[in-house]
Coordinates of C-alpha atoms and ligand atoms in Angstrom, one line a residue:
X26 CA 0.0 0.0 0.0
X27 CA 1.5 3.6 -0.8
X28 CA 1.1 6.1 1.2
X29 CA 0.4 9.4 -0.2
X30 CA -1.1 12.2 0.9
X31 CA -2.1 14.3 -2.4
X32 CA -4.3 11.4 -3.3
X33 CA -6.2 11.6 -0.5
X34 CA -10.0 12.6 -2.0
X35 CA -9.8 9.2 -4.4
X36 CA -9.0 7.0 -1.1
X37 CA -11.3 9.1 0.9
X38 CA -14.2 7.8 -1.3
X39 CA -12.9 4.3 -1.6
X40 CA -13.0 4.6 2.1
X41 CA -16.1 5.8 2.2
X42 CA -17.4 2.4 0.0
X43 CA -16.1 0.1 2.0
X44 CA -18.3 -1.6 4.4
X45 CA -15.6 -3.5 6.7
X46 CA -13.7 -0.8 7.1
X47 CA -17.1 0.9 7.9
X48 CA -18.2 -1.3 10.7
X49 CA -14.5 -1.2 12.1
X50 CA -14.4 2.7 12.3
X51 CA -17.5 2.4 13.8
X52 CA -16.4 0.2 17.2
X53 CA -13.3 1.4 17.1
X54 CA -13.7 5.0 17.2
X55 CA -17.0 4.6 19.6
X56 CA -15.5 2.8 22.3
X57 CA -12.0 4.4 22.4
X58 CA -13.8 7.8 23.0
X59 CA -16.7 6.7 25.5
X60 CA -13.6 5.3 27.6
X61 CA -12.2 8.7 27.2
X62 CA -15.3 10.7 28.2
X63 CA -15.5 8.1 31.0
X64 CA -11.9 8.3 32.8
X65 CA -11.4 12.0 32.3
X66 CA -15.1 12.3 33.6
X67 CA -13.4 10.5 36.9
X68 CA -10.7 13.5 37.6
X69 CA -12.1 16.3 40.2
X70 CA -11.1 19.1 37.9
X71 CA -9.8 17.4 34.4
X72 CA -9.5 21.0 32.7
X73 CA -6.9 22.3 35.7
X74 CA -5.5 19.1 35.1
X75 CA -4.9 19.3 31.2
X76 CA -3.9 23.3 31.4
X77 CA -1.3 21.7 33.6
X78 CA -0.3 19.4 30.8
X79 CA 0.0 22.2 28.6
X80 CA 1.4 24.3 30.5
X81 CA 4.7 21.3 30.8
X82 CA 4.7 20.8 27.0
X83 CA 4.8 24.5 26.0
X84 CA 7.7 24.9 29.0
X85 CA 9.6 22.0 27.5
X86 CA 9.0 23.6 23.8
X87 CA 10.5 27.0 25.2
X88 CA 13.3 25.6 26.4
X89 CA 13.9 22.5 23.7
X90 CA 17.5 22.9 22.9
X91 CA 18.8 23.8 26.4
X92 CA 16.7 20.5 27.4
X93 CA 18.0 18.2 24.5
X94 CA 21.2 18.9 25.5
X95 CA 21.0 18.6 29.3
X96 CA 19.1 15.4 28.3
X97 CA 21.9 14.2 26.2
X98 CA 24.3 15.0 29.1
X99 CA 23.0 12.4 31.6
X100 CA 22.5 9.8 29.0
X101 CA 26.1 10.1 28.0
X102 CA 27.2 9.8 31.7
X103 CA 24.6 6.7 32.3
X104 CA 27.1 4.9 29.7
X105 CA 24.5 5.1 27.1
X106 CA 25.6 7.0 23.2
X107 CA 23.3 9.8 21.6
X108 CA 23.4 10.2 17.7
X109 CA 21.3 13.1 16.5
X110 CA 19.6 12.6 12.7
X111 CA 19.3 15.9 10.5
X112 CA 16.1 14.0 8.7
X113 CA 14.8 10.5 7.9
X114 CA 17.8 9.5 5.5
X115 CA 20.6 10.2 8.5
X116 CA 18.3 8.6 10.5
X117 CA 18.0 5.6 9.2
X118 CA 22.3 5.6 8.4
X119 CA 22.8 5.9 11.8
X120 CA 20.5 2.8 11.9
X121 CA 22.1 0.8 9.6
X122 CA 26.1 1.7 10.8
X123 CA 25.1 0.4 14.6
X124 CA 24.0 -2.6 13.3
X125 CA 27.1 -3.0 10.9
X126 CA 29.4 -1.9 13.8
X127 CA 27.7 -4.7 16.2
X128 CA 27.2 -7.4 13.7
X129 CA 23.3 -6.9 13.7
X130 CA 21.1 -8.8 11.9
X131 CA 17.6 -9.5 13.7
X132 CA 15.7 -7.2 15.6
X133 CA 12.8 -7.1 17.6
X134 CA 10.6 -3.6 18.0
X135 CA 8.3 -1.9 20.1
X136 CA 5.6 1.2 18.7
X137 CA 7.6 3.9 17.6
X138 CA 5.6 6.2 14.8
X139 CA 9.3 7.8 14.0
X140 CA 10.7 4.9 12.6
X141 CA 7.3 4.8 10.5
X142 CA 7.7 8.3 9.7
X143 CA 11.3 7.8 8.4
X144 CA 10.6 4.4 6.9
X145 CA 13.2 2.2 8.8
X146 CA 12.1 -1.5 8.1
X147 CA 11.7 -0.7 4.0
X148 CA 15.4 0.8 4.0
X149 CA 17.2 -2.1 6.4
X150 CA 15.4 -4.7 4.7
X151 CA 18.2 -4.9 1.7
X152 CA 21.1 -4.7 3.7
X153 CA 20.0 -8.1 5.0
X154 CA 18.3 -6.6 8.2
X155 CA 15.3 -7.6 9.9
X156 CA 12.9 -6.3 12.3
X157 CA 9.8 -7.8 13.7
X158 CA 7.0 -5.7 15.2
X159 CA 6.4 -6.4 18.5
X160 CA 3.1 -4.6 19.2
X161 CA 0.1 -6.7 18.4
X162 CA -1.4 -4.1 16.2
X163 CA 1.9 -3.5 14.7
X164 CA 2.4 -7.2 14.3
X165 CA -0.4 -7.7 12.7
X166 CA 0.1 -4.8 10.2
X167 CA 3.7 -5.6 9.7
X168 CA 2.0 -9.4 8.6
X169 CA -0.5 -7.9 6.5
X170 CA 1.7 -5.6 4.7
X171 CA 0.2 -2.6 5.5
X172 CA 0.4 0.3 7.3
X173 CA -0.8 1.7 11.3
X174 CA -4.1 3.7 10.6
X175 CA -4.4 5.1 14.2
X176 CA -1.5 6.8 16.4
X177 CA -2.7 4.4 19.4
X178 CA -4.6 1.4 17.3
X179 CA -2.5 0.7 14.3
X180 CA -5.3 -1.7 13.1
X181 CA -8.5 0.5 13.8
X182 CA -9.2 0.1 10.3
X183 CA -9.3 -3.9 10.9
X184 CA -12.6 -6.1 12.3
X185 CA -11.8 -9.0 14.8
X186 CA -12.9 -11.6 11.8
X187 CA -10.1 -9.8 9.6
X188 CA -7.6 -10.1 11.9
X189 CA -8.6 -13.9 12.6
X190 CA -8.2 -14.7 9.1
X191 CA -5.3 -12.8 8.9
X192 CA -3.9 -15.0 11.7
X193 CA -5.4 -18.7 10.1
X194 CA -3.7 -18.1 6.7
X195 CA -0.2 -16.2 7.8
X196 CA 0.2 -18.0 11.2
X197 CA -1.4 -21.2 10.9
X198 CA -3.6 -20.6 13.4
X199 CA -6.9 -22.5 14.5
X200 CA -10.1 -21.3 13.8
X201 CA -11.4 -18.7 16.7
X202 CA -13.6 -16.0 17.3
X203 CA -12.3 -15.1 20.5
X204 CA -9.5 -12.1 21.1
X205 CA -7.9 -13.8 23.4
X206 CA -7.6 -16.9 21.5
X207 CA -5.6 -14.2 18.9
X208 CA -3.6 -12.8 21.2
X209 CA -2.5 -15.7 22.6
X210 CA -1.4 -17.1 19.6
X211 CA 0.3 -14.0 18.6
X212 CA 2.5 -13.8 21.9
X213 CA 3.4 -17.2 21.3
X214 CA 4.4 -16.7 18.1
X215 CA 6.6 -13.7 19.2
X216 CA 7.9 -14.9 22.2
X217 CA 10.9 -16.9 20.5
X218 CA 11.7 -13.4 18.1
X219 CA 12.7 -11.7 21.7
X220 CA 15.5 -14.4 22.5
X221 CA 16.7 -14.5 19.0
X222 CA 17.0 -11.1 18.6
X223 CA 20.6 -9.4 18.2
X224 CA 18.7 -6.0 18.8
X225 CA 16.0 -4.3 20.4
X226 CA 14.4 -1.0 19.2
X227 CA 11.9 1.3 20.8
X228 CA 10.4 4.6 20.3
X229 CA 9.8 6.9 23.3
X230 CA 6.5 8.6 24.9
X231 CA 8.5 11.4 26.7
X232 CA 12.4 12.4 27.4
X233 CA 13.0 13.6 31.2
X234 CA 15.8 16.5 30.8
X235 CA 16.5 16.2 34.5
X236 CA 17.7 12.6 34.9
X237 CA 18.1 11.7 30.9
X238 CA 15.1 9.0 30.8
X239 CA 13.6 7.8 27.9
X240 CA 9.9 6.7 29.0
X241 CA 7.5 4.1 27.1
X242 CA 4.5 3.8 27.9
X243 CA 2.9 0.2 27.0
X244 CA 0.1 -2.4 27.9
X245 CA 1.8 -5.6 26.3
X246 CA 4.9 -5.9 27.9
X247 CA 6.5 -6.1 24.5
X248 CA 8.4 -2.9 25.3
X249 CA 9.8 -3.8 28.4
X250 CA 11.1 -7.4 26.5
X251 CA 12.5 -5.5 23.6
X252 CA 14.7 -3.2 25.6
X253 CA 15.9 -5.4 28.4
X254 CA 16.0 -9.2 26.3
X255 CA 18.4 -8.3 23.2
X256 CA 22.1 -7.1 24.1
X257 CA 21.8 -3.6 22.5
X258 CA 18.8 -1.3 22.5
X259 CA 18.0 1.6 20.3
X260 CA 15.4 4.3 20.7
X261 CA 14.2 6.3 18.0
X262 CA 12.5 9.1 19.6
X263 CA 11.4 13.0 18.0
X264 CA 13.5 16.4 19.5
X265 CA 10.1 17.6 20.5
X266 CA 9.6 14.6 23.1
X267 CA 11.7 16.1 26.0
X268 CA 10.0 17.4 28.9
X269 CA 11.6 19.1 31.6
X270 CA 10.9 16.8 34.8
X271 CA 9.2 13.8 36.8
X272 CA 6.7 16.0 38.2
X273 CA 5.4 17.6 34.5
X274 CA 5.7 13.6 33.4
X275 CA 3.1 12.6 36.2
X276 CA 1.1 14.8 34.6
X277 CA 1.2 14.4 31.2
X278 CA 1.3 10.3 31.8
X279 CA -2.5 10.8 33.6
X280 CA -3.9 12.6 30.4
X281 CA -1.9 10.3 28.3
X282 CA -3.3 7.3 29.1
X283 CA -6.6 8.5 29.8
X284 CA -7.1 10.3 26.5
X285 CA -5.5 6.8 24.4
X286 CA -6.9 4.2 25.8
X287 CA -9.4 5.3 28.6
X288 CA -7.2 3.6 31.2
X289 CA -6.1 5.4 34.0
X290 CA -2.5 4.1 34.4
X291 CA -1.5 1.6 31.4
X292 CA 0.1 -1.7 32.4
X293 CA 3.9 -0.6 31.9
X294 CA 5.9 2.3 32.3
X295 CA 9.8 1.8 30.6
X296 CA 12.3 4.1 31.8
X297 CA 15.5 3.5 30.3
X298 CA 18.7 5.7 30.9
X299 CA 21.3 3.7 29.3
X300 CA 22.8 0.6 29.3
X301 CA 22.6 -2.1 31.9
X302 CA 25.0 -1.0 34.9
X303 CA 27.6 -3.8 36.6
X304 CA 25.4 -4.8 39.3
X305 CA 21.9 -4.9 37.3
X306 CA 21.2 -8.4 36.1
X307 CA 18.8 -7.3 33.4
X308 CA 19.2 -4.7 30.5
X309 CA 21.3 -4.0 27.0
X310 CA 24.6 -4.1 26.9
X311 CA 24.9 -1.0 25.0
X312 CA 22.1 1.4 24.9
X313 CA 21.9 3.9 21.5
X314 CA 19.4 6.6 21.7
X315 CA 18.7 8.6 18.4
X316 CA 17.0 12.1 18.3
X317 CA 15.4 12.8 15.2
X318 CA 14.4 15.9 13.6
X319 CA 13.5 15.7 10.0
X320 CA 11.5 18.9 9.6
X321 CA 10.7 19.3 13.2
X322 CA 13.0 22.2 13.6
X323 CA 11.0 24.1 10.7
X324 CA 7.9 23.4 12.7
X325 CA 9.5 25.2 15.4
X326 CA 10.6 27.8 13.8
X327 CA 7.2 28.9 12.3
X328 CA 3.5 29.6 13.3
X329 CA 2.6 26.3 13.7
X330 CA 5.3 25.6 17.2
X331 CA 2.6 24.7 19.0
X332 CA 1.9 21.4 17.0
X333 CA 4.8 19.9 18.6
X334 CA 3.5 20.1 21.9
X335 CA 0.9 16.5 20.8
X336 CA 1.4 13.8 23.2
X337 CA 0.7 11.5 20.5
X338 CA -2.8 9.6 22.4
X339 CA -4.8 9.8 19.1
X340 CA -8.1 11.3 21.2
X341 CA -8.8 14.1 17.9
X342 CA -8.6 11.0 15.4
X343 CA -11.6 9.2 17.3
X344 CA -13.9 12.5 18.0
X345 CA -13.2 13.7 14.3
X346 CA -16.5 12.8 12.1
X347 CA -13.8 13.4 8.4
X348 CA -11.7 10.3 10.7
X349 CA -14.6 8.6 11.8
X350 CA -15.9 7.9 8.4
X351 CA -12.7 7.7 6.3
X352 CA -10.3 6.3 9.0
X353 CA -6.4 6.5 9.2
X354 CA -5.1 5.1 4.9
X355 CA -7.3 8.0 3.2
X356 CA -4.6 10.5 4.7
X357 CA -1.8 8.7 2.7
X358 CA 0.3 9.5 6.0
X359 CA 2.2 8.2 9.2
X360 CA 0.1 10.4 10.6
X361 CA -4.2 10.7 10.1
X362 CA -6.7 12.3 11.7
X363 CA -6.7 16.1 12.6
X364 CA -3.2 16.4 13.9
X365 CA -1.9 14.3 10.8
X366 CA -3.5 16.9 8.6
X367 CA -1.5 19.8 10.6
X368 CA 1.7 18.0 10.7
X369 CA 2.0 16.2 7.7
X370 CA 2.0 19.2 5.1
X371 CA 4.6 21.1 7.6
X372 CA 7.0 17.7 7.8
X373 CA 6.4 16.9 4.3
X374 CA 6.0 20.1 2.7
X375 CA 2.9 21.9 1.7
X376 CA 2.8 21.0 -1.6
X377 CA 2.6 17.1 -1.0
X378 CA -0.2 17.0 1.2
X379 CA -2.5 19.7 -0.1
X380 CA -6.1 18.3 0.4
X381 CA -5.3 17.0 4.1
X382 CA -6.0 20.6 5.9
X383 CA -9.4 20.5 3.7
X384 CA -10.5 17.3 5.3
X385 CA -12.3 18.9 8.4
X386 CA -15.3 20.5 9.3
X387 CA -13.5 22.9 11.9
X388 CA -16.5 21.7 14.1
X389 CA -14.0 22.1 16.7
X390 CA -14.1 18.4 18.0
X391 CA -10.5 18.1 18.0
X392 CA -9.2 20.9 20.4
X393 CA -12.0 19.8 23.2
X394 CA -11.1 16.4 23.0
X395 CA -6.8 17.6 23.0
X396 CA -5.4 17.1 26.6
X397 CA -3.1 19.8 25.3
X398 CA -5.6 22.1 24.1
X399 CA -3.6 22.1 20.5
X400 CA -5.7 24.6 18.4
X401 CA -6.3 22.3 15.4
X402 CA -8.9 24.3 13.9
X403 CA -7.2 27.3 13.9
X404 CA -4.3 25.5 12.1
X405 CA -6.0 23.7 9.7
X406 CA -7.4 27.5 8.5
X407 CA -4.3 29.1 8.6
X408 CA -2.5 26.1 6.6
X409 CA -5.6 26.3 4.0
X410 CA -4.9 30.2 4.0
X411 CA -1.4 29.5 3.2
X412 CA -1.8 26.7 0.8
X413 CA -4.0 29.0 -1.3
X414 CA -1.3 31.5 -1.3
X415 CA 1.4 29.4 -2.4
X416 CA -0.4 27.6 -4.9
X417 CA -3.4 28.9 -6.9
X418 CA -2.8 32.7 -8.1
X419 CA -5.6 32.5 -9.6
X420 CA -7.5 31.7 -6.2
X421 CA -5.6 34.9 -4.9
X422 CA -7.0 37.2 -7.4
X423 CA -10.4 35.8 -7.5
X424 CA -10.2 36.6 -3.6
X425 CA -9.0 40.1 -3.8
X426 CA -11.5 40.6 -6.4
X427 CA -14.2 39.6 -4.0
X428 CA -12.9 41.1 -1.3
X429 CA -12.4 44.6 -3.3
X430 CA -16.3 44.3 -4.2
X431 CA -17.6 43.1 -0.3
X432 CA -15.7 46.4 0.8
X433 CA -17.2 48.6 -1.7
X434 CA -21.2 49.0 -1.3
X435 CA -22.0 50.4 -5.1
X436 CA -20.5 47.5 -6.7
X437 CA -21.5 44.6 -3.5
X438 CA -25.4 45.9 -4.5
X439 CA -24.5 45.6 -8.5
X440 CA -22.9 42.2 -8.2
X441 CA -25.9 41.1 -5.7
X442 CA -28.2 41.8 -9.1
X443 CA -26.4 40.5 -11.5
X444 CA -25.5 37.1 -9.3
X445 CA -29.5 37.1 -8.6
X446 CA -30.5 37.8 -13.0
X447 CA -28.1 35.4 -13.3
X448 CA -28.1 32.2 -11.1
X449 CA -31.7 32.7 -11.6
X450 CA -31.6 32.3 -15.2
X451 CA -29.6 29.3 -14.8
X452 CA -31.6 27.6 -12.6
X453 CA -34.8 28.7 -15.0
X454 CA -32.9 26.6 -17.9
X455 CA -32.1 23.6 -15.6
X456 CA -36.2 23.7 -14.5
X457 CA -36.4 25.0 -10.8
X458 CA -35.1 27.3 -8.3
X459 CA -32.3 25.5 -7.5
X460 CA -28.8 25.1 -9.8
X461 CA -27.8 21.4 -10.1
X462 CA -25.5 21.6 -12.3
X463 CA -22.7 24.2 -12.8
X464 CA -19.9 24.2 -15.6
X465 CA -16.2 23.7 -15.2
X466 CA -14.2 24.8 -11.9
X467 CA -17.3 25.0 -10.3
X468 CA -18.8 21.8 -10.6
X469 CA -17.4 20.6 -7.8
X470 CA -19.8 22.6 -6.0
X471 CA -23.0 20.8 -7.8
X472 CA -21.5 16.9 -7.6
X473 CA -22.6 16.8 -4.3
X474 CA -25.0 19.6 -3.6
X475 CA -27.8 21.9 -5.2
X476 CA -27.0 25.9 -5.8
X477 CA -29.9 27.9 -4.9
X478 CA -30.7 30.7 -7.2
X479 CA -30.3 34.2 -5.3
X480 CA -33.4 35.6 -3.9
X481 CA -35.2 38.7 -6.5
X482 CA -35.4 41.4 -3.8
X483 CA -32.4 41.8 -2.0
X484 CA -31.9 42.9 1.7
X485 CA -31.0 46.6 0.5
X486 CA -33.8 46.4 -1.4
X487 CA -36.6 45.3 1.2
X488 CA -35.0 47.7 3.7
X489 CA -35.6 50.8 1.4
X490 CA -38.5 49.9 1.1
X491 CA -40.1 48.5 4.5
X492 CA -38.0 51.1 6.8
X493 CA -40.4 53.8 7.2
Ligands
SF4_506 S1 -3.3 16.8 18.9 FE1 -4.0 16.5 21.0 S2 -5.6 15.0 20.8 FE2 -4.5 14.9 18.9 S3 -3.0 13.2 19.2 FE3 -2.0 15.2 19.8 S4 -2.3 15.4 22.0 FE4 -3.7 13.9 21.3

């Protein structure tokens, strides 16, 4: 499946036809934000709770490269090694030279979006490098060759009787209908990839600056296998992650989880400073962490900062009706949903992902359900404003010239008759009062939804006349 985000209006209406991917939307997105409604519904006050969370994700942006490099600092005197990638292709060297330098050949991984972002397992595959997904939702994308639809539930776009016959032709596995029965047969087959594995990789939730901790946050235990089982662990984990201290963590981990999954703890917290020391009998020996920018610094540097404060739980994807009936592929990116559509034109470039700040109502769904209180709507219009700038001069005159008539009463009142003589002669020709059917550039307008013809009298009009 390719991933790309300028052809997202022909996979939004293949979306739209298909029926499985219909019913699983429908679950998915339901549940995952009734659990949300529910646990935040628990807190005393959960709006001083998630200015709170702000409030440590805008200090941490403020002070990002002070806190980079004071993390970096501690993780170099835990023993551990930190490389720092430019953009996805230094990234993914760095990648490639540990596993030369260590003889690495087989690696287990936890959820890390990054690494699906920069495209790791597609560029180590030819050098004879291989990497199993470790995640059940991961795992059973990475077996059905496709890609994560959801931040949180990579296979949101799936049905339970998908993923069972998934499992019966790739795995061998018994006919089921339970989950568990899945699962269980999933973690079997995994559990032998952890002791083979020459290397473990993980993303990261959050970096502490203060003690130089990179934190996971998991239910499977998978994350916890992959970076204490294998002999030398690398996490892949975004500049914008660092946060300035435990005490802004305990925060952000309560609206974490309870925005994800509705949970109000999840089953494991990883922190990981570096390697294993002398005394500890679990751990890597060597312990690589990897902070990647690729475009994140331009983020930062422009209008759109704020973006960078997400925490990543997913919560506007399931509250977002474009999401809820399209799901996560119609984006054509590593990240859907409202937030993909802000971040993926500004990591990718404008031009590359056009349509994706079109595909939202701006009903304003997004920013109630953010524990960060990201203005999505706001940046979805400003990208839109700028994306007609950059791209459609002929959209920019068409605009002035509109906007030189509304500010100009003589020619708003002659353009308001000739608009009404004329959409009303066009209607007259196409039978009724309404336009169905409008020529060229505007058609667009008609394929899915009448024109009405302007009203004879206008306002001006029945206000000269009715005033006295
Ligand atoms: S923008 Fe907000 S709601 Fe959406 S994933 Fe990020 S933190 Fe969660």
């Amino acid at each position: 499946m390719d991933m790309i985000p300028n052809r997202f209006n022909q996979q939004a209406v293949i979306a739209l036809e298909d029926i499985q991917l219909q019913t699983a939307l429908d679950r998915g997105t339901g549940n995952a934000d009734s659990r949300r409604r529910d646990t935040m519904a628990e807190l005393d006050d959960p709006y001083a709770l998630r200015m709170q969370g702000r409030g440590a994700r805008l200090r941490g942006l403020a002070d990002l490269p002070d806190l980079l490099e004071q993390a970096e600092r501690r993780i170099l005197a835990s023993g551990g090694h930190v490389l720092w990638a430019a953009d996805a292709a230094e990234a993914n060297q760095h990648v490639l030279d540990i596993c030369r330098r260590h003889n690495l050949k087989r690696g287990v991984k936890s959820k890390s979006m990054v690494t699906e972002e920069i495209g790791l397992l597609p560029f180590l595959k030819p050098y004879g490098i291989e990497m199993v997904e470790t995640d059940l939702g991961e795992y059973i994308v990475q077996i059905s060759g496709s890609h994560p639809s959801h931040i949180i539930m990579p296979v949101m776009h799936m049905t339970k009787e998908q993923v069972r016959d998934l499992f019966m032709e790739k795995l061998g596995m018994p006919y089921t209908d339970e989950a568990s029965g899945m699962t269980a047969w999933a973690r079997q087959t995994l559990r032998d990839e952890y002791l083979q594995a020459d290397f473990g990789m993980s993303g990261g939730n959050f970096i502490i600056a203060e003690t130089g901790t990179v934190v996971t946050v998991t239910n499977e235990g998978n994350g916890r296998l992959c970076t204490t089982v294998p002999p030398v662990h690398i996490a892949m984990v975004g500049i914008e992650k660092v946060i300035p201290t435990w005490e802004d963590f305990a925060c952000l981990l309560q609206l974490l989880t309870r925005s994800a999954t509705g949970q109000r703890l999840s089953v494991y917290v990883n922190a990981v400073n570096g390697p294993a020391r002398g005394d500890e009998p679990d751990g890597p020996q060597t312990f690589y962490l990897i902070l990647v920018d690729n475009g994140r610094s331009d983020i930062y540097a422009s209008d759109y900062a704020e973006a960078l404060a997400c925490i990543r739980c997913g919560a506007c994807l399931n509250v977002c009706p474009v999401y809820q009936n399209i799901g996560g592929h119609a984006y054509g990116s590593t990240y859907p949903g409202p937030i993909g559509a802000v971040i993926t034109p500004l990591l990718k470039g404008k031009a590359s992902a056009r349509y994706l700040p079109f595909a939202s109502s701006l009903c304003g769904a997004c920013k109630e359900a953010c524990p960060v209180e990201i203005n999505l709507p706001d940046m979805l219009l400003h990208l839109r404003r700028d994306l007609q700038a950059e791209q459609e001069p002929l959209w920019q005159i068409a605009m002035k010239a509109y906007g030189f008539g509304m500010s100009h009463p003589l020619l708003y009142e002659i353009g308001g008759k000739f608009a009404s003589l004329g959409t009303n002669a066009i209607a007259g020709m196409q039978g009724g009062d309404h336009i169905n059917n409008l020529p060229s550039v505007l058609a667009g307008w008609t394929d899915t939804r009448d024109f009405p013809a302007f009203g004879g009298e206008s306002f001006r009009d029945w206000w000269r006349k009715n005033r006295q």
